[in-house]
Amino acid sequence: MSFVKNAWYVAGWSSDFGEALVPLTILSQTLVMFRASDGQIAALEDRCPHRQLPLSRGKRIGDTIQCGYHGMTFNGAGKCVRVPGQDNLPASAYVDAFSVHEAHGIVWVWMGDPAQADIAKIFHLEELGHPDWHLHHGDKLHIKANYLNVAENLVDPAHVSFVHPTTLGNAASENVPVHVKTSGEAIVAWRWIRDAEPIGFFKAFGGFTGNVDRWHYYYLHLPSTAVIDFGSADAAAKLDEDDRNQGVRIFALHFVTPVTEDYTIDHWAHLRNTALGDEAASAQMDKMFRIAFAEDKEILEAVHEEEQRPHKRKPIRIAIDKGPNVYRKRIRDLVEVEATEDLGEPVHPVFVQHD
Amino acid sequence: MSFVKNAWYVAGWSSDFGEALVPLTILSQTLVMFRASDGQIAALEDRCPHRQLPLSRGKRIGDTIQCGYHGMTFNGAGKCVRVPGQDNLPASAYVDAFSVHEAHGIVWVWMGDPAQADIAKIFHLEELGHPDWHLHHGDKLHIKANYLNVAENLVDPAHVSFVHPTTLGNAASENVPVHVKTSGEAIVAWRWIRDAEPIGFFKAFGGFTGNVDRWHYYYLHLPSTAVIDFGSADAAAKLDEDDRNQGVRIFALHFVTPVTEDYTIDHWAHLRNTALGDEAASAQMDKMFRIAFAEDKEILEAVHEEEQRPHKRKPIRIAIDKGPNVYRKRIRDLVEVEATEDLGEPVHPVFVQHD
Amino acid sequence: MSFVKNAWYVAGWSSDFGEALVPLTILSQTLVMFRASDGQIAALEDRCPHRQLPLSRGKRIGDTIQCGYHGMTFNGAGKCVRVPGQDNLPASAYVDAFSVHEAHGIVWVWMGDPAQADIAKIFHLEELGHPDWHLHHGDKLHIKANYLNVAENLVDPAHVSFVHPTTLGNAASENVPVHVKTSGEAIVAWRWIRDAEPIGFFKAFGGFTGNVDRWHYYYLHLPSTAVIDFGSADAAAKLDEDDRNQGVRIFALHFVTPVTEDYTIDHWAHLRNTALGDEAASAQMDKMFRIAFAEDKEILEAVHEEEQRPHKRKPIRIAIDKGPNVYRKRIRDLVEVEATEDLGEPVHPVFVQHD
């Protein structure tokens, strides 16, 4: 098991949730989600405790879900409010409820111990909601691979020249050394390619005619949110590392959600300091991102498939793996801590104790 | 393993069996069946004892089956009558043969100890073959679910209001209590909905204009044959429970055959005391049954799929589960008895001892 | 495990290998193959030792393969020649390389201990390359079955009457006894059908009008190459066994390559002493072979599927099984010998010791 449970994960965009019952899976846990009449989103265990029908096969009755088999009915807190054919509501008649938080059009779910669900732990960037920055929700990339491989790829500048030669990289960067800083909260890998031809992305959006200085900073936050700060500026400006806002700057955001050990959804979006409010630019960028992410998907799925086959040798590690290595080590440590914590009783919503 | 072996199971309708070799599976045992020239149906183990080719891949030579690989040939009793390339017929050259009985167009196979195959144990109803009743063979419903879930559903009146709101149930019955009797040979669950609007089925076939008394009696016979006696009569008649023949009365018959632990075929038919010989009415009823059974199939397959996922809690049981609970208990007891019986040698046809 | 590793297996025809990277699997080992600029074919382990991407997903850079993920590059001997982002090439950065030999348009790969790879062990027939004989490469038959079943079928004349009644056999041969010789290097089974109607194949190619003497000699060479020498001559000629070249004679060649335990490729070709250089005759023969081999495929896949199901009895063996029985015994012996040999370190190319 490679999942960190005590964490907020992205379940989707705000626009995904309305009147309908939405089934989805996070950390192998099936959920049914819906937006209640007060606008709050509920997330419940998607299994009726009686005969195991997924509640998402039932129907909404007001702000409750009525099971499609025998009509047992649950409210948004997971509490059973009706058992057809009897008057009493047994204490065991509940489903787990999960905390949900919505911000900037992004819907987060806490998958671990409810007592530790703290919205202060949700990933945040000061540029989110800032008037000088434009946030654009991209799409969801479904990848048949373990999330660690997906996240690792997002702190790995070295693959860009080989996997994305026409969009995000080119041959100029193949041998440019990568810097890695692993001491902070996020793992960071970065490199500058100075005084080189702009890559496809900035030819399209930067309007550059001559050589540029280009940077790629990969920030990977535990358990699996990545920010890729990349941009370009005229080479003549000899931009300082801290003055990146003076160039054309984009934050590619990846909210990587483990679905199962073999399936991952990368919810991707971007923030930019250029073309604010320009939806045509957003659409064009999405198109280029889509090409690049499809390239990643192909590689990641092939790697995952190969990892399922028997090996006679351990994989080797090379210099460029520093960021990924530290990331995997940190995840292993978190998983181990959770495994050794005495979690006591299975997770259940608070009302059970109070009834 | 949840199968009761010492029992008769329905293999199909009489019309399914003729000259052709028919492969089918009951209790995970593959069978090849055909109708011999004397009209009797043979049922043999569908695997040549030589190189394991299913005999159903071979061809009929008179009343024998010639294997499609090397021509080894077996008669309807499973006895080998030819081994090409040699003169002697080794004692080990046989396939298991299963007892078959045909009645009312229904073909039964005994799946257990041949010595206990007694046609007196075959399910019977006095209305089968009675001149006041019309028998109509419906169809086969293939369900990706364990047969216990399928059979349990047939002694469960409570699901009707939620799963079949437009055909067999309506909201009027949601809270009407269910009676259950578990002491007899069959488990029975029933309820009367008095003085209410007729359900879709009886609007179509009863010609009722006002309110009706409606009954549903669910009889579940071990291991897995169900009779659902349902009907309606004018509410003004205040019909007594024992006078159901005075109303419009239908017996929905379900011959539930376990194929594997994950696959079940429900052979459904009906008997009725109205519209005798009226094939248009039969077709119309089939159409309505088909809608209802497709609703069951959808629920049962979703439940089965969910049951394959890991659980952290035991399913809860509620008041309406009395019939299903007793049913499962009785099956467990039968399976346990069979497991502890000393069955001795593997099942084989009688000729082996005599050779 | 049923594989004999220390053996040459056919990977394909010469025409299969050129500039492109060709992924294929032999004995469950994935390989990537390509033809280098000097015409030699390279065969490497198809997995980058770094992040496990199959190298066949990468691209050729001259006579090397550059991995599609991070650009690690390997030459045709499996030696790593570049690790982007670092100068040193670690000793562990290699992939296994496999010996390849090409002859008569057939490409062989040695799958075992490299030290034992000796081209003298490659299957050979004096008629290969002989001016009186015409070699025609047929096609590849993909069969979802273990290779032992496929190879066994090729030393089994008894199945022909039942599986191939319209092409290679007919009822006349059903009871003709089979001779078997198991003492030599190849296992041989054969029979002559004297003074009978010609089979479909020789009606088409022999131009016979009256009865013929027909022979079928099945030679099975370990581990899995079969030669089926079959032909016909006018019955009046009373042909001696050793004078088969005086008749119309065909060698059907089957190079059976185990892909996995459940998948096999039969590379089939033929040699003939008639219609030399006549490509129309080749095409017509291919068409007839295709019909017959599709019949085998259907049977072999059904047998394989049935073998995966639980059995309560051991398969029985009959007189015609002598050749197959000896074949399986010899394979078991070879596998056992390889399992008990101390293979020491995992297979790796020679350069590793020398670096």
PDB file of N, CA, C and O in Angstrom, chain A residues 40-96:
ATOM      1  N   GLN A  40     -23.302  23.089  -0.026  1.00  0.00           N
ATOM      2  CA  GLN A  40     -22.204  22.259   0.483  1.00  0.00           C
ATOM      3  C   GLN A  40     -22.153  20.937  -0.272  1.00  0.00           C
ATOM      4  O   GLN A  40     -23.188  20.376  -0.622  1.00  0.00           O
ATOM      5  N   ILE A  41     -20.955  20.473  -0.471  1.00  0.00           N
ATOM      6  CA  ILE A  41     -20.794  19.177  -1.131  1.00  0.00           C
ATOM      7  C   ILE A  41     -20.626  18.093  -0.072  1.00  0.00           C
ATOM      8  O   ILE A  41     -19.843  18.260   0.870  1.00  0.00           O
ATOM      9  N   ALA A  42     -21.409  17.009  -0.224  1.00  0.00           N
ATOM     10  CA  ALA A  42     -21.286  15.863   0.681  1.00  0.00           C
ATOM     11  C   ALA A  42     -20.480  14.772  -0.010  1.00  0.00           C
ATOM     12  O   ALA A  42     -20.549  14.606  -1.232  1.00  0.00           O
ATOM     13  N   ALA A  43     -19.720  14.029   0.784  1.00  0.00           N
ATOM     14  CA  ALA A  43     -18.969  12.879   0.263  1.00  0.00           C
ATOM     15  C   ALA A  43     -19.186  11.716   1.214  1.00  0.00           C
ATOM     16  O   ALA A  43     -18.790  11.790   2.386  1.00  0.00           O
ATOM     17  N   LEU A  44     -19.828  10.659   0.729  1.00  0.00           N
ATOM     18  CA  LEU A  44     -20.142   9.495   1.559  1.00  0.00           C
ATOM     19  C   LEU A  44     -19.513   8.247   0.963  1.00  0.00           C
ATOM     20  O   LEU A  44     -19.294   8.160  -0.245  1.00  0.00           O
ATOM     21  N   GLU A  45     -19.281   7.311   1.844  1.00  0.00           N
ATOM     22  CA  GLU A  45     -18.904   5.945   1.443  1.00  0.00           C
ATOM     23  C   GLU A  45     -19.979   5.446   0.467  1.00  0.00           C
ATOM     24  O   GLU A  45     -21.174   5.523   0.757  1.00  0.00           O
ATOM     25  N   ASP A  46     -19.542   4.922  -0.676  1.00  0.00           N
ATOM     26  CA  ASP A  46     -20.526   4.572  -1.709  1.00  0.00           C
ATOM     27  C   ASP A  46     -20.960   3.111  -1.621  1.00  0.00           C
ATOM     28  O   ASP A  46     -20.817   2.329  -2.564  1.00  0.00           O
ATOM     29  N   ARG A  47     -21.492   2.753  -0.449  1.00  0.00           N
ATOM     30  CA  ARG A  47     -21.935   1.364  -0.272  1.00  0.00           C
ATOM     31  C   ARG A  47     -22.969   1.328   0.837  1.00  0.00           C
ATOM     32  O   ARG A  47     -22.680   1.718   1.966  1.00  0.00           O
ATOM     33  N   CYS A  48     -24.142   0.869   0.503  1.00  0.00           N
ATOM     34  CA  CYS A  48     -25.179   0.746   1.530  1.00  0.00           C
ATOM     35  C   CYS A  48     -24.752  -0.341   2.512  1.00  0.00           C
ATOM     36  O   CYS A  48     -24.336  -1.425   2.098  1.00  0.00           O
ATOM     37  N   PRO A  49     -24.831  -0.072   3.817  1.00  0.00           N
ATOM     38  CA  PRO A  49     -24.358  -1.070   4.789  1.00  0.00           C
ATOM     39  C   PRO A  49     -25.264  -2.299   4.857  1.00  0.00           C
ATOM     40  O   PRO A  49     -24.881  -3.295   5.459  1.00  0.00           O
ATOM     41  N   HIS A  50     -26.425  -2.228   4.215  1.00  0.00           N
ATOM     42  CA  HIS A  50     -27.345  -3.355   4.270  1.00  0.00           C
ATOM     43  C   HIS A  50     -26.963  -4.429   3.251  1.00  0.00           C
ATOM     44  O   HIS A  50     -26.331  -5.406   3.567  1.00  0.00           O
ATOM     45  N   ARG A  51     -27.260  -4.196   1.960  1.00  0.00           N
ATOM     46  CA  ARG A  51     -26.960  -5.224   0.969  1.00  0.00           C
ATOM     47  C   ARG A  51     -25.891  -4.770  -0.019  1.00  0.00           C
ATOM     48  O   ARG A  51     -25.811  -5.292  -1.125  1.00  0.00           O
ATOM     49  N   GLN A  52     -25.091  -3.773   0.345  1.00  0.00           N
ATOM     50  CA  GLN A  52     -23.867  -3.404  -0.383  1.00  0.00           C
ATOM     51  C   GLN A  52     -24.098  -2.746  -1.739  1.00  0.00           C
ATOM     52  O   GLN A  52     -23.156  -2.620  -2.519  1.00  0.00           O
ATOM     53  N   LEU A  53     -25.315  -2.379  -2.055  1.00  0.00           N
ATOM     54  CA  LEU A  53     -25.472  -1.667  -3.323  1.00  0.00           C
ATOM     55  C   LEU A  53     -24.783  -0.306  -3.203  1.00  0.00           C
ATOM     56  O   LEU A  53     -24.953   0.389  -2.194  1.00  0.00           O
ATOM     57  N   PRO A  54     -24.005   0.091  -4.217  1.00  0.00           N
ATOM     58  CA  PRO A  54     -23.474   1.459  -4.183  1.00  0.00           C
ATOM     59  C   PRO A  54     -24.626   2.469  -4.079  1.00  0.00           C
ATOM     60  O   PRO A  54     -25.596   2.371  -4.823  1.00  0.00           O
ATOM     61  N   LEU A  55     -24.491   3.400  -3.157  1.00  0.00           N
ATOM     62  CA  LEU A  55     -25.563   4.394  -2.997  1.00  0.00           C
ATOM     63  C   LEU A  55     -25.717   5.238  -4.255  1.00  0.00           C
ATOM     64  O   LEU A  55     -26.799   5.761  -4.528  1.00  0.00           O
ATOM     65  N   SER A  56     -24.648   5.359  -5.023  1.00  0.00           N
ATOM     66  CA  SER A  56     -24.738   6.153  -6.257  1.00  0.00           C
ATOM     67  C   SER A  56     -25.702   5.522  -7.261  1.00  0.00           C
ATOM     68  O   SER A  56     -26.098   6.162  -8.229  1.00  0.00           O
ATOM     69  N   ARG A  57     -26.113   4.274  -7.042  1.00  0.00           N
ATOM     70  CA  ARG A  57     -27.149   3.654  -7.869  1.00  0.00           C
ATOM     71  C   ARG A  57     -28.553   4.016  -7.397  1.00  0.00           C
ATOM     72  O   ARG A  57     -29.545   3.605  -8.004  1.00  0.00           O
ATOM     73  N   GLY A  58     -28.651   4.711  -6.252  1.00  0.00           N
ATOM     74  CA  GLY A  58     -29.959   5.087  -5.729  1.00  0.00           C
ATOM     75  C   GLY A  58     -30.385   6.444  -6.262  1.00  0.00           C
ATOM     76  O   GLY A  58     -29.952   6.859  -7.339  1.00  0.00           O
ATOM     77  N   LYS A  59     -31.207   7.139  -5.489  1.00  0.00           N
ATOM     78  CA  LYS A  59     -31.592   8.466  -5.972  1.00  0.00           C
ATOM     79  C   LYS A  59     -31.680   9.467  -4.825  1.00  0.00           C
ATOM     80  O   LYS A  59     -31.835   9.099  -3.664  1.00  0.00           O
ATOM     81  N   ARG A  60     -31.563  10.724  -5.187  1.00  0.00           N
ATOM     82  CA  ARG A  60     -31.680  11.780  -4.190  1.00  0.00           C
ATOM     83  C   ARG A  60     -33.136  11.987  -3.839  1.00  0.00           C
ATOM     84  O   ARG A  60     -34.002  12.079  -4.709  1.00  0.00           O
ATOM     85  N   ILE A  61     -33.375  12.079  -2.529  1.00  0.00           N
ATOM     86  CA  ILE A  61     -34.669  12.529  -2.019  1.00  0.00           C
ATOM     87  C   ILE A  61     -34.300  13.750  -1.191  1.00  0.00           C
ATOM     88  O   ILE A  61     -33.795  13.613  -0.075  1.00  0.00           O
ATOM     89  N   GLY A  62     -34.488  14.945  -1.758  1.00  0.00           N
ATOM     90  CA  GLY A  62     -34.021  16.157  -1.064  1.00  0.00           C
ATOM     91  C   GLY A  62     -32.522  16.086  -0.867  1.00  0.00           C
ATOM     92  O   GLY A  62     -31.783  15.782  -1.809  1.00  0.00           O
ATOM     93  N   ASP A  63     -32.067  16.281   0.353  1.00  0.00           N
ATOM     94  CA  ASP A  63     -30.629  16.252   0.629  1.00  0.00           C
ATOM     95  C   ASP A  63     -30.180  14.898   1.170  1.00  0.00           C
ATOM     96  O   ASP A  63     -29.149  14.801   1.847  1.00  0.00           O
ATOM     97  N   THR A  64     -30.992  13.866   0.888  1.00  0.00           N
ATOM     98  CA  THR A  64     -30.610  12.521   1.316  1.00  0.00           C
ATOM     99  C   THR A  64     -30.469  11.624   0.087  1.00  0.00           C
ATOM    100  O   THR A  64     -30.909  11.976  -1.008  1.00  0.00           O
ATOM    101  N   ILE A  65     -29.842  10.469   0.301  1.00  0.00           N
ATOM    102  CA  ILE A  65     -29.760   9.451  -0.753  1.00  0.00           C
ATOM    103  C   ILE A  65     -30.584   8.245  -0.325  1.00  0.00           C
ATOM    104  O   ILE A  65     -30.390   7.716   0.778  1.00  0.00           O
ATOM    105  N   GLN A  66     -31.498   7.836  -1.203  1.00  0.00           N
ATOM    106  CA  GLN A  66     -32.303   6.645  -0.944  1.00  0.00           C
ATOM    107  C   GLN A  66     -31.679   5.486  -1.724  1.00  0.00           C
ATOM    108  O   GLN A  66     -31.525   5.548  -2.946  1.00  0.00           O
ATOM    109  N   CYS A  67     -31.332   4.418  -1.014  1.00  0.00           N
ATOM    110  CA  CYS A  67     -30.703   3.270  -1.680  1.00  0.00           C
ATOM    111  C   CYS A  67     -31.656   2.677  -2.718  1.00  0.00           C
ATOM    112  O   CYS A  67     -32.864   2.577  -2.486  1.00  0.00           O
ATOM    113  N   GLY A  68     -31.101   2.260  -3.842  1.00  0.00           N
ATOM    114  CA  GLY A  68     -31.914   1.755  -4.950  1.00  0.00           C
ATOM    115  C   GLY A  68     -32.418   0.338  -4.763  1.00  0.00           C
ATOM    116  O   GLY A  68     -33.140  -0.171  -5.618  1.00  0.00           O
ATOM    117  N   TYR A  69     -32.033  -0.317  -3.649  1.00  0.00           N
ATOM    118  CA  TYR A  69     -32.471  -1.703  -3.485  1.00  0.00           C
ATOM    119  C   TYR A  69     -33.657  -1.797  -2.517  1.00  0.00           C
ATOM    120  O   TYR A  69     -34.732  -2.265  -2.889  1.00  0.00           O
ATOM    121  N   HIS A  70     -33.480  -1.331  -1.269  1.00  0.00           N
ATOM    122  CA  HIS A  70     -34.567  -1.440  -0.298  1.00  0.00           C
ATOM    123  C   HIS A  70     -34.948  -0.102   0.322  1.00  0.00           C
ATOM    124  O   HIS A  70     -35.662  -0.062   1.326  1.00  0.00           O
ATOM    125  N   GLY A  71     -34.409   0.980  -0.226  1.00  0.00           N
ATOM    126  CA  GLY A  71     -34.877   2.292   0.187  1.00  0.00           C
ATOM    127  C   GLY A  71     -34.285   2.842   1.470  1.00  0.00           C
ATOM    128  O   GLY A  71     -34.728   3.887   1.959  1.00  0.00           O
ATOM    129  N   MET A  72     -33.285   2.183   2.024  1.00  0.00           N
ATOM    130  CA  MET A  72     -32.640   2.750   3.206  1.00  0.00           C
ATOM    131  C   MET A  72     -32.064   4.122   2.818  1.00  0.00           C
ATOM    132  O   MET A  72     -31.512   4.282   1.730  1.00  0.00           O
ATOM    133  N   THR A  73     -32.214   5.122   3.716  1.00  0.00           N
ATOM    134  CA  THR A  73     -31.947   6.504   3.314  1.00  0.00           C
ATOM    135  C   THR A  73     -30.945   7.160   4.260  1.00  0.00           C
ATOM    136  O   THR A  73     -31.039   6.999   5.476  1.00  0.00           O
ATOM    137  N   PHE A  74     -29.982   7.897   3.656  1.00  0.00           N
ATOM    138  CA  PHE A  74     -28.882   8.501   4.418  1.00  0.00           C
ATOM    139  C   PHE A  74     -28.786   9.990   4.109  1.00  0.00           C
ATOM    140  O   PHE A  74     -28.938  10.408   2.951  1.00  0.00           O
ATOM    141  N   ASN A  75     -28.471  10.766   5.158  1.00  0.00           N
ATOM    142  CA  ASN A  75     -28.273  12.194   4.910  1.00  0.00           C
ATOM    143  C   ASN A  75     -26.801  12.480   4.583  1.00  0.00           C
ATOM    144  O   ASN A  75     -25.982  11.566   4.549  1.00  0.00           O
ATOM    145  N   GLY A  76     -26.504  13.743   4.358  1.00  0.00           N
ATOM    146  CA  GLY A  76     -25.159  14.128   3.913  1.00  0.00           C
ATOM    147  C   GLY A  76     -24.068  13.894   4.934  1.00  0.00           C
ATOM    148  O   GLY A  76     -22.879  13.969   4.610  1.00  0.00           O
ATOM    149  N   ALA A  77     -24.463  13.614   6.192  1.00  0.00           N
ATOM    150  CA  ALA A  77     -23.473  13.289   7.220  1.00  0.00           C
ATOM    151  C   ALA A  77     -23.290  11.785   7.341  1.00  0.00           C
ATOM    152  O   ALA A  77     -22.569  11.307   8.219  1.00  0.00           O
ATOM    153  N   GLY A  78     -24.004  11.018   6.490  1.00  0.00           N
ATOM    154  CA  GLY A  78     -23.862   9.560   6.522  1.00  0.00           C
ATOM    155  C   GLY A  78     -24.826   8.886   7.475  1.00  0.00           C
ATOM    156  O   GLY A  78     -24.835   7.663   7.610  1.00  0.00           O
ATOM    157  N   LYS A  79     -25.663   9.695   8.135  1.00  0.00           N
ATOM    158  CA  LYS A  79     -26.595   9.148   9.135  1.00  0.00           C
ATOM    159  C   LYS A  79     -27.811   8.560   8.430  1.00  0.00           C
ATOM    160  O   LYS A  79     -28.375   9.179   7.502  1.00  0.00           O
ATOM    161  N   CYS A  80     -28.238   7.376   8.869  1.00  0.00           N
ATOM    162  CA  CYS A  80     -29.430   6.769   8.289  1.00  0.00           C
ATOM    163  C   CYS A  80     -30.668   7.454   8.860  1.00  0.00           C
ATOM    164  O   CYS A  80     -30.793   7.598  10.084  1.00  0.00           O
ATOM    165  N   VAL A  81     -31.553   7.876   7.991  1.00  0.00           N
ATOM    166  CA  VAL A  81     -32.755   8.580   8.456  1.00  0.00           C
ATOM    167  C   VAL A  81     -34.033   7.797   8.152  1.00  0.00           C
ATOM    168  O   VAL A  81     -35.119   8.193   8.551  1.00  0.00           O
ATOM    169  N   ARG A  82     -33.910   6.651   7.464  1.00  0.00           N
ATOM    170  CA  ARG A  82     -35.103   5.838   7.209  1.00  0.00           C
ATOM    171  C   ARG A  82     -34.695   4.405   6.900  1.00  0.00           C
ATOM    172  O   ARG A  82     -33.765   4.172   6.120  1.00  0.00           O
ATOM    173  N   VAL A  83     -35.398   3.449   7.526  1.00  0.00           N
ATOM    174  CA  VAL A  83     -35.289   2.040   7.156  1.00  0.00           C
ATOM    175  C   VAL A  83     -36.696   1.556   6.848  1.00  0.00           C
ATOM    176  O   VAL A  83     -37.480   1.301   7.779  1.00  0.00           O
ATOM    177  N   PRO A  84     -37.065   1.424   5.573  1.00  0.00           N
ATOM    178  CA  PRO A  84     -38.431   0.985   5.262  1.00  0.00           C
ATOM    179  C   PRO A  84     -38.739  -0.358   5.909  1.00  0.00           C
ATOM    180  O   PRO A  84     -37.878  -1.248   5.925  1.00  0.00           O
ATOM    181  N   GLY A  85     -39.934  -0.476   6.459  1.00  0.00           N
ATOM    182  CA  GLY A  85     -40.350  -1.738   7.069  1.00  0.00           C
ATOM    183  C   GLY A  85     -40.059  -1.820   8.556  1.00  0.00           C
ATOM    184  O   GLY A  85     -40.376  -2.818   9.194  1.00  0.00           O
ATOM    185  N   GLN A  86     -39.437  -0.779   9.117  1.00  0.00           N
ATOM    186  CA  GLN A  86     -39.230  -0.787  10.565  1.00  0.00           C
ATOM    187  C   GLN A  86     -39.139   0.652  11.056  1.00  0.00           C
ATOM    188  O   GLN A  86     -38.873   1.580  10.292  1.00  0.00           O
ATOM    189  N   ASP A  87     -39.360   0.830  12.352  1.00  0.00           N
ATOM    190  CA  ASP A  87     -39.389   2.182  12.910  1.00  0.00           C
ATOM    191  C   ASP A  87     -38.047   2.591  13.492  1.00  0.00           C
ATOM    192  O   ASP A  87     -37.645   3.743  13.388  1.00  0.00           O
ATOM    193  N   ASN A  88     -37.360   1.650  14.116  1.00  0.00           N
ATOM    194  CA  ASN A  88     -36.091   2.037  14.747  1.00  0.00           C
ATOM    195  C   ASN A  88     -34.971   2.125  13.711  1.00  0.00           C
ATOM    196  O   ASN A  88     -34.997   1.451  12.679  1.00  0.00           O
ATOM    197  N   LEU A  89     -34.000   2.969  14.014  1.00  0.00           N
ATOM    198  CA  LEU A  89     -32.834   3.130  13.133  1.00  0.00           C
ATOM    199  C   LEU A  89     -31.639   2.567  13.866  1.00  0.00           C
ATOM    200  O   LEU A  89     -31.151   3.180  14.829  1.00  0.00           O
ATOM    201  N   PRO A  90     -31.157   1.394  13.481  1.00  0.00           N
ATOM    202  CA  PRO A  90     -30.056   0.782  14.245  1.00  0.00           C
ATOM    203  C   PRO A  90     -28.783   1.627  14.181  1.00  0.00           C
ATOM    204  O   PRO A  90     -28.520   2.307  13.185  1.00  0.00           O
ATOM    205  N   ALA A  91     -28.000   1.588  15.254  1.00  0.00           N
ATOM    206  CA  ALA A  91     -26.767   2.376  15.334  1.00  0.00           C
ATOM    207  C   ALA A  91     -25.785   1.992  14.225  1.00  0.00           C
ATOM    208  O   ALA A  91     -24.996   2.809  13.760  1.00  0.00           O
ATOM    209  N   SER A  92     -25.848   0.764  13.771  1.00  0.00           N
ATOM    210  CA  SER A  92     -24.914   0.314  12.727  1.00  0.00           C
ATOM    211  C   SER A  92     -25.333   0.797  11.336  1.00  0.00           C
ATOM    212  O   SER A  92     -24.618   0.570  10.366  1.00  0.00           O
ATOM    213  N   ALA A  93     -26.497   1.446  11.267  1.00  0.00           N
ATOM    214  CA  ALA A  93     -26.980   1.895   9.961  1.00  0.00           C
ATOM    215  C   ALA A  93     -26.431   3.286   9.641  1.00  0.00           C
ATOM    216  O   ALA A  93     -27.098   4.296   9.828  1.00  0.00           O
ATOM    217  N   TYR A  94     -25.188   3.337   9.188  1.00  0.00           N
ATOM    218  CA  TYR A  94     -24.589   4.619   8.783  1.00  0.00           C
ATOM    219  C   TYR A  94     -23.599   4.321   7.681  1.00  0.00           C
ATOM    220  O   TYR A  94     -23.222   3.155   7.451  1.00  0.00           O
ATOM    221  N   VAL A  95     -23.199   5.326   6.983  1.00  0.00           N
ATOM    222  CA  VAL A  95     -22.057   5.208   6.076  1.00  0.00           C
ATOM    223  C   VAL A  95     -21.027   6.254   6.480  1.00  0.00           C
ATOM    224  O   VAL A  95     -21.375   7.287   7.053  1.00  0.00           O
ATOM    225  N   ASP A  96     -19.771   5.989   6.184  1.00  0.00           N
ATOM    226  CA  ASP A  96     -18.734   6.966   6.501  1.00  0.00           C
ATOM    227  C   ASP A  96     -18.967   8.250   5.708  1.00  0.00           C
ATOM    228  O   ASP A  96     -19.365   8.213   4.542  1.00  0.00           O
TER     229      ASP A  96
END
